[in-house]
Coordinates of C-alpha atoms in Angstrom, one line a residue:
X125 CA -23.4 5.8 5.8
X126 CA -26.9 4.5 6.6
X127 CA -26.4 2.3 9.8
X128 CA -28.0 -1.1 9.5
X129 CA -29.5 -2.7 12.6
X130 CA -28.4 -6.2 11.6
X131 CA -28.7 -9.2 13.9
X132 CA -25.9 -11.4 15.3
X133 CA -25.8 -15.1 14.7
X134 CA -25.1 -16.7 18.1
X135 CA -28.6 -16.0 19.5
X136 CA -30.1 -17.6 16.4
X137 CA -27.9 -20.7 16.9
X138 CA -29.0 -21.0 20.5
X139 CA -32.7 -20.7 19.6
X140 CA -32.3 -23.3 16.8
X141 CA -30.6 -25.8 19.1
X142 CA -33.3 -25.4 21.7
X143 CA -36.1 -25.7 19.1
X144 CA -34.6 -28.9 17.7
X145 CA -33.9 -30.7 21.0
X146 CA -35.0 -34.3 21.0
X147 CA -35.0 -34.5 17.2
X148 CA -37.8 -32.0 16.7
X149 CA -38.0 -30.5 13.2
X150 CA -38.3 -26.8 12.2
X151 CA -38.7 -25.3 8.8
X152 CA -35.2 -24.7 7.4
X153 CA -33.5 -21.5 8.7
X154 CA -31.0 -22.0 5.9
X155 CA -33.0 -21.8 2.6
X156 CA -32.1 -21.7 -1.1
X157 CA -34.9 -20.2 -3.0
X158 CA -34.8 -20.3 -6.8
X159 CA -36.8 -17.3 -8.1
X160 CA -36.6 -18.0 -11.8
X161 CA -35.4 -20.4 -14.5
X162 CA -34.9 -17.6 -17.0
X163 CA -31.2 -16.8 -17.8
X164 CA -29.5 -14.7 -20.5
X165 CA -26.2 -16.5 -20.4
X166 CA -24.9 -20.0 -21.3
X167 CA -22.1 -20.7 -18.9
X168 CA -20.0 -23.8 -19.7
X169 CA -19.8 -24.6 -16.0
X170 CA -23.5 -24.3 -15.2
X171 CA -24.9 -27.4 -13.5
X172 CA -28.5 -26.2 -14.0
X173 CA -28.3 -25.6 -17.8
X174 CA -30.8 -28.2 -18.8
X175 CA -33.5 -26.7 -16.6
X176 CA -33.2 -23.1 -17.9
X177 CA -35.6 -21.2 -20.0
X178 CA -38.3 -23.9 -20.2
X179 CA -41.5 -23.4 -22.3
X180 CA -43.9 -22.8 -20.9
X181 CA -42.4 -21.0 -18.0
X182 CA -43.6 -22.4 -14.6
X183 CA -42.0 -19.8 -12.2
X184 CA -43.9 -18.9 -9.1
X185 CA -45.7 -15.5 -9.1
X186 CA -45.0 -13.1 -6.3
X187 CA -48.2 -14.1 -4.6
X188 CA -47.2 -17.8 -4.7
X189 CA -43.8 -16.9 -3.1
X190 CA -45.5 -14.9 -0.4
X191 CA -48.0 -17.7 0.5
X192 CA -45.1 -20.1 0.8
X193 CA -43.0 -17.9 2.9
X194 CA -46.0 -17.2 5.2
X195 CA -46.1 -20.9 6.0
X196 CA -42.4 -21.0 7.2
X197 CA -40.6 -19.8 10.3
X198 CA -37.4 -17.9 10.7
X199 CA -34.9 -17.9 7.8
X200 CA -31.6 -16.6 9.0
X201 CA -29.7 -17.2 5.7
X202 CA -31.7 -16.9 2.4
X203 CA -29.8 -17.9 -0.7
X204 CA -31.4 -16.8 -4.0
X205 CA -31.0 -19.0 -7.0
X206 CA -31.7 -19.0 -10.7
X207 CA -31.5 -18.4 -13.6
X208 CA -30.5 -14.7 -13.4
X209 CA -32.4 -13.3 -10.4
X210 CA -32.4 -9.7 -11.7
X211 CA -34.5 -10.8 -14.7
X212 CA -37.4 -10.6 -12.3
X213 CA -38.7 -7.0 -12.1
X214 CA -40.4 -8.0 -8.8
X215 CA -37.2 -9.3 -7.1
X216 CA -37.3 -6.6 -4.4
X217 CA -40.9 -7.5 -3.6
X218 CA -39.9 -11.2 -3.1
X219 CA -36.9 -10.3 -0.9
X220 CA -39.0 -7.8 1.2
X221 CA -41.7 -10.5 1.7
X222 CA -39.1 -12.8 3.1
X223 CA -37.7 -10.0 5.3
X224 CA -41.2 -9.4 6.6
X225 CA -42.5 -12.9 6.9
X226 CA -39.3 -14.7 8.0
X227 CA -37.1 -12.2 9.7
X228 CA -34.2 -12.8 7.3
X229 CA -30.8 -11.7 8.6
X230 CA -28.8 -12.4 5.4
X231 CA -29.9 -12.7 1.8
X232 CA -27.4 -13.8 -0.8
X233 CA -28.2 -12.9 -4.5
X234 CA -25.9 -14.0 -7.3
X235 CA -25.9 -12.0 -10.5
X236 CA -24.1 -12.0 -13.9
X237 CA -24.1 -8.2 -13.7
X238 CA -25.8 -7.6 -17.0
X239 CA -28.7 -5.5 -15.7
X240 CA -27.2 -2.4 -14.3
X241 CA -30.2 -0.2 -14.0
X242 CA -32.5 -2.8 -12.5
X243 CA -29.8 -4.0 -10.1
X244 CA -29.4 -0.4 -8.7
X245 CA -33.1 0.0 -8.3
X246 CA -33.7 -3.3 -6.6
X247 CA -30.7 -2.8 -4.3
X248 CA -31.8 0.7 -3.2
X249 CA -35.4 -0.4 -2.6
X250 CA -34.5 -3.5 -0.6
X251 CA -31.6 -1.9 1.4
X252 CA -33.9 1.1 2.4
X253 CA -37.0 -0.9 3.3
X254 CA -35.2 -3.8 5.1
X255 CA -32.3 -2.1 7.0
X256 CA -32.0 -5.1 9.4
X257 CA -31.2 -7.5 6.5
X258 CA -27.7 -7.7 5.1
X259 CA -27.9 -7.9 1.3
X260 CA -25.0 -9.9 0.0
X261 CA -24.6 -9.2 -3.7
X262 CA -22.5 -11.9 -5.4
X263 CA -21.0 -10.7 -8.7
X264 CA -20.2 -13.7 -10.9
X265 CA -16.9 -13.2 -12.6
X266 CA -15.0 -16.2 -14.0
X267 CA -12.0 -14.5 -15.5
X268 CA -10.3 -11.1 -15.5
X269 CA -9.5 -11.5 -19.2
X270 CA -12.5 -10.0 -20.9
X271 CA -12.5 -12.4 -23.9
X272 CA -12.1 -15.5 -21.8
X273 CA -14.8 -14.4 -19.3
X274 CA -17.3 -13.8 -22.2
X275 CA -16.4 -17.1 -23.8
X276 CA -17.0 -19.0 -20.5
X277 CA -20.3 -17.3 -19.9
X278 CA -21.5 -17.3 -23.6
X279 CA -22.2 -13.6 -23.6
X280 CA -20.7 -11.0 -25.9
X281 CA -19.5 -7.8 -24.0
X282 CA -20.7 -9.5 -20.7
X283 CA -17.5 -8.5 -18.9
X284 CA -18.0 -4.8 -19.9
X285 CA -21.5 -4.8 -18.6
X286 CA -20.4 -6.5 -15.3
X287 CA -17.9 -3.7 -14.7
X288 CA -20.5 -1.1 -15.5
X289 CA -22.7 -2.6 -12.8
X290 CA -19.8 -2.7 -10.3
X291 CA -19.2 1.0 -10.9
X292 CA -22.9 1.8 -10.6
X293 CA -23.2 0.3 -7.2
X294 CA -20.2 2.0 -5.7
X295 CA -22.3 4.9 -4.3
X296 CA -24.7 2.4 -2.7
X297 CA -21.7 0.7 -0.9
X298 CA -20.9 4.0 0.7
X299 CA -24.5 4.7 1.6
X300 CA -25.7 1.4 3.0
X301 CA -23.7 -0.6 5.6
X302 CA -26.1 -3.5 5.1
X303 CA -24.8 -4.0 1.5
X304 CA -22.0 -6.6 1.3
X305 CA -20.4 -7.1 -2.1
X306 CA -18.7 -10.4 -3.0
X307 CA -17.1 -11.8 -6.1
X308 CA -18.1 -15.3 -7.0
X309 CA -15.8 -17.3 -9.2
X310 CA -16.1 -20.9 -10.3
X311 CA -12.8 -22.8 -10.3
X312 CA -12.9 -24.9 -13.5
X313 CA -10.6 -26.5 -16.1
X314 CA -10.9 -23.3 -18.2
X315 CA -9.5 -20.9 -15.6
X316 CA -7.6 -22.9 -13.0
X317 CA -4.1 -22.3 -14.4
X318 CA -4.6 -18.5 -14.0
X319 CA -6.6 -18.6 -10.8
X320 CA -4.1 -16.8 -8.6
X321 CA -3.9 -14.0 -11.2
X322 CA -7.7 -13.9 -11.2
X323 CA -7.8 -13.6 -7.4
X324 CA -5.2 -10.8 -7.4
X325 CA -7.0 -8.8 -10.0
X326 CA -10.4 -9.2 -8.3
X327 CA -8.9 -7.8 -5.1
X328 CA -7.5 -4.8 -7.0
X329 CA -10.4 -4.0 -9.3
X330 CA -13.5 -5.1 -7.3
X331 CA -12.4 -4.4 -3.7
X332 CA -14.8 -7.1 -2.5
X333 CA -15.9 -7.6 1.1
X334 CA -15.5 -11.3 0.3
X335 CA -14.2 -13.4 -2.5
X336 CA -15.8 -16.8 -3.1
X337 CA -14.3 -19.5 -5.3
X338 CA -16.6 -22.4 -5.9
X339 CA -15.4 -25.9 -7.0
X340 CA -17.0 -26.8 -10.4
X341 CA -19.5 -29.5 -9.6
X342 CA -22.4 -31.6 -10.9
X343 CA -23.0 -32.1 -14.6
X344 CA -22.1 -28.8 -16.3
X345 CA -22.8 -27.8 -19.9
X346 CA -19.2 -28.7 -20.6
X347 CA -18.5 -31.8 -18.5
X348 CA -14.7 -31.4 -18.8
X349 CA -14.9 -28.3 -16.6
X350 CA -15.1 -30.5 -13.5
X351 CA -11.5 -31.6 -14.1
X352 CA -10.0 -29.3 -11.4
X353 CA -6.6 -30.0 -10.0
X354 CA -6.9 -30.2 -6.2
X355 CA -3.3 -28.9 -5.9
X356 CA -4.2 -25.7 -7.7
X357 CA -7.2 -25.2 -5.5
X358 CA -5.0 -25.8 -2.4
X359 CA -2.5 -23.2 -3.6
X360 CA -5.3 -20.6 -4.0
X361 CA -6.7 -21.5 -0.5
X362 CA -3.2 -21.1 1.1
X363 CA -2.6 -17.8 -0.7
X364 CA -5.9 -16.4 0.5
X365 CA -5.2 -17.5 4.1
X366 CA -1.7 -15.9 4.0
X367 CA -3.1 -12.7 2.6
X368 CA -5.8 -12.5 5.3
X369 CA -3.3 -13.1 8.1
X370 CA -1.0 -10.5 6.6
X371 CA -3.7 -7.9 6.2
X372 CA -3.6 -8.0 2.4
X373 CA -7.3 -8.7 1.9
X374 CA -9.6 -5.7 1.5
X375 CA -12.1 -5.0 4.2
X376 CA -14.6 -2.6 2.6
X377 CA -17.4 -3.6 4.9
X378 CA -17.9 -3.6 8.7
X379 CA -14.7 -5.0 10.2
X380 CA -16.5 -7.4 12.6
X381 CA -18.5 -8.9 9.7
X382 CA -15.6 -9.2 7.3
X383 CA -13.3 -10.9 9.8
X384 CA -15.9 -13.5 10.7
X385 CA -16.8 -14.0 7.1
X386 CA -13.2 -14.6 5.9
X387 CA -12.5 -17.1 8.7
X388 CA -15.8 -18.9 7.9
X389 CA -14.8 -19.0 4.2
X390 CA -11.4 -20.4 5.1
X391 CA -13.1 -23.2 7.0
X392 CA -15.4 -24.0 4.1
X393 CA -12.5 -24.0 1.6
X394 CA -10.7 -26.5 3.9
X395 CA -13.6 -28.9 4.1
X396 CA -14.2 -28.7 0.3
X397 CA -10.6 -29.5 -0.4
X398 CA -10.5 -32.4 2.1
X399 CA -13.7 -33.8 0.6
X400 CA -12.2 -33.8 -2.9
X401 CA -8.9 -35.4 -1.7
X402 CA -10.4 -37.9 0.8
X403 CA -13.7 -38.6 -1.0
X404 CA -15.7 -39.0 2.2
X405 CA -17.9 -36.8 4.4
X406 CA -16.2 -34.2 6.6
X407 CA -19.3 -33.6 8.8
X408 CA -22.9 -34.7 9.3
X409 CA -24.8 -32.9 6.6
X410 CA -27.8 -30.8 7.8
X411 CA -29.6 -30.8 4.4
X412 CA -33.2 -31.9 4.9
X413 CA -33.1 -30.8 8.5
X414 CA -31.9 -27.2 8.8
X415 CA -31.3 -26.6 5.1
X416 CA -33.6 -27.0 2.2
X417 CA -34.3 -25.9 -1.4
X418 CA -37.4 -24.5 -3.1
X419 CA -37.3 -24.4 -6.9
X420 CA -39.1 -21.7 -8.8
X421 CA -41.7 -24.1 -10.0
X422 CA -42.6 -25.1 -6.4
X423 CA -40.6 -28.3 -6.1
X424 CA -39.1 -28.9 -2.6
X425 CA -35.9 -30.9 -2.2
X426 CA -33.3 -31.3 0.6
X427 CA -30.4 -30.1 -1.6
X428 CA -29.4 -29.4 -5.2
X429 CA -27.1 -32.4 -5.5
X430 CA -29.4 -35.3 -4.5
X431 CA -32.7 -33.5 -5.4
X432 CA -34.8 -35.9 -3.4
X433 CA -38.2 -34.4 -4.3
X434 CA -40.5 -34.1 -1.3
X435 CA -43.4 -32.7 -3.4
X436 CA -44.6 -29.6 -5.0
X437 CA -46.0 -26.6 -3.1
X438 CA -48.8 -26.0 -5.7
X439 CA -50.2 -29.4 -4.7
X440 CA -50.4 -28.5 -0.9
X441 CA -51.8 -25.0 -1.1
X442 CA -48.3 -23.5 -0.7
X443 CA -48.0 -24.9 2.9
X444 CA -44.3 -25.8 3.2
X445 CA -44.9 -27.6 6.4
X446 CA -47.1 -30.3 4.7
X447 CA -44.0 -31.3 2.7
X448 CA -41.3 -30.8 5.4
X449 CA -42.9 -32.5 8.4
X450 CA -43.5 -35.9 6.9
X451 CA -41.9 -39.3 7.4
X452 CA -40.5 -39.2 3.9
X453 CA -38.7 -35.9 4.7
X454 CA -37.3 -37.3 7.9
X455 CA -35.9 -40.2 6.0
X456 CA -34.3 -38.0 3.4
X457 CA -32.7 -35.9 6.2
X458 CA -31.5 -39.1 7.9
X459 CA -29.7 -40.3 4.7
X460 CA -28.1 -36.9 4.2
X461 CA -26.7 -36.9 7.8
X462 CA -25.5 -40.5 7.5
X463 CA -22.3 -39.9 5.5
X464 CA -23.6 -38.1 2.4
X465 CA -21.0 -35.8 0.9
X466 CA -20.3 -33.4 -2.0
X467 CA -18.3 -30.2 -2.8
X468 CA -21.3 -27.9 -2.9
X469 CA -20.3 -24.9 -0.8
X470 CA -23.9 -24.2 0.4
X471 CA -24.0 -27.6 2.0
X472 CA -20.6 -27.1 3.6
X473 CA -21.7 -23.6 4.8
X474 CA -25.0 -24.8 6.4
X475 CA -23.4 -27.8 8.0
X476 CA -20.5 -25.7 9.4
X477 CA -22.6 -22.9 11.0
X478 CA -24.9 -25.3 12.8
X479 CA -22.0 -27.2 14.4
X480 CA -21.8 -25.4 17.8
X481 CA -18.1 -26.2 18.6
X482 CA -17.1 -25.0 15.1
X483 CA -19.0 -21.7 15.5
X484 CA -17.4 -21.1 18.9
X485 CA -14.0 -21.7 17.3
X486 CA -14.7 -19.2 14.5
X487 CA -16.0 -16.6 16.9
X488 CA -12.8 -17.0 19.0
X489 CA -10.6 -16.5 16.0
X490 CA -12.7 -13.4 15.0
X491 CA -12.2 -11.9 18.4
X492 CA -8.5 -12.6 18.2
X493 CA -8.3 -10.8 14.8
X494 CA -10.4 -7.9 15.8
X495 CA -7.7 -5.5 17.0
X496 CA -6.0 -5.7 13.6
X497 CA -9.3 -5.4 11.6
X498 CA -10.6 -2.5 13.6
X499 CA -7.5 -0.4 12.8
X500 CA -9.2 0.4 9.5
X501 CA -10.8 -1.1 6.5
X502 CA -8.1 -0.2 4.0
X503 CA -5.0 -2.3 3.3
X504 CA -1.5 -1.4 4.5
X505 CA 1.3 -1.1 2.0
X506 CA 2.6 -4.6 1.6
X507 CA 3.5 -7.0 -1.2
X508 CA 0.6 -8.6 -2.9
X509 CA -2.8 -7.3 -4.1
X510 CA -3.6 -3.9 -2.8
X511 CA -6.7 -1.7 -2.9

């Protein structure tokens, strides 16, 4: 396996705290970057459906992305949004520009898995040329029943093509230690009654390094999909935590990484569930301060839920700082920190990893689990899903 010289998080956290002392602002080290509005599926749970496939298309060019990234500082976690990112033939160039300009440690790319050949090409190029950057490939799968999955996503034979992509990237998972493969499932009205079955089959069939289950949010194409029973979500959360403690969750990637990742995911699931039940903020949100969003047409906002537009990068010669370091941006950040809440996992993720006491707690749990994790990255023979 090609050893990746990936960076640890704690030095970045310390640097960020020092740089923001006294309320000083930095460009967001936690960034969601939409690379396209083009999509070839029509998912019933999509909260961005009314913005997809506009005519004319206003997506940034590679040059526009590069100019924007050049005006920003370190981006430790880069989340790619869309549309379907792999519809861009130049996706590897965008990711490599970010790695070069912003010293990205982790890039997260969701995909519907419909573009097998291009996915393999882009992964191989990016993983080879940016060995210090972990590439988290998030395979979107909303059901293990082929017919239901295709109906949810509005794509005939979509499940078959997704599995073909999964099989095609298996050799890359063996070659590159900086490739981390997740499954990404939206918990919605359509699949919640079988969510434990879905979870078990994903563990068996996909052998993921991590399994993410996002709470259906916003204003989806089918509004009824937000009717999720918190008790069902809680049962899923409890099952995943029990399986992790019992060693029944796969660890295909580096043991130190997967241990920390599972513990962090557990914390985020807890705060999402508490937010749903209690209907109030569980932390001070960092959106607008340490986290931000750039849409593919150049609009800059603090988060995808409030969408408080700070301006468009095309109007400021692609200088992100001219939109981020303004009184308006500071006010937007202040409002986000003052009790704003939602169930968007990215907001929970960012606000968790920049809470120093919480990071110390997660690190301590990871160290405590390390002896068991380091024994091997395969599962022992126990009840429950096995790989």
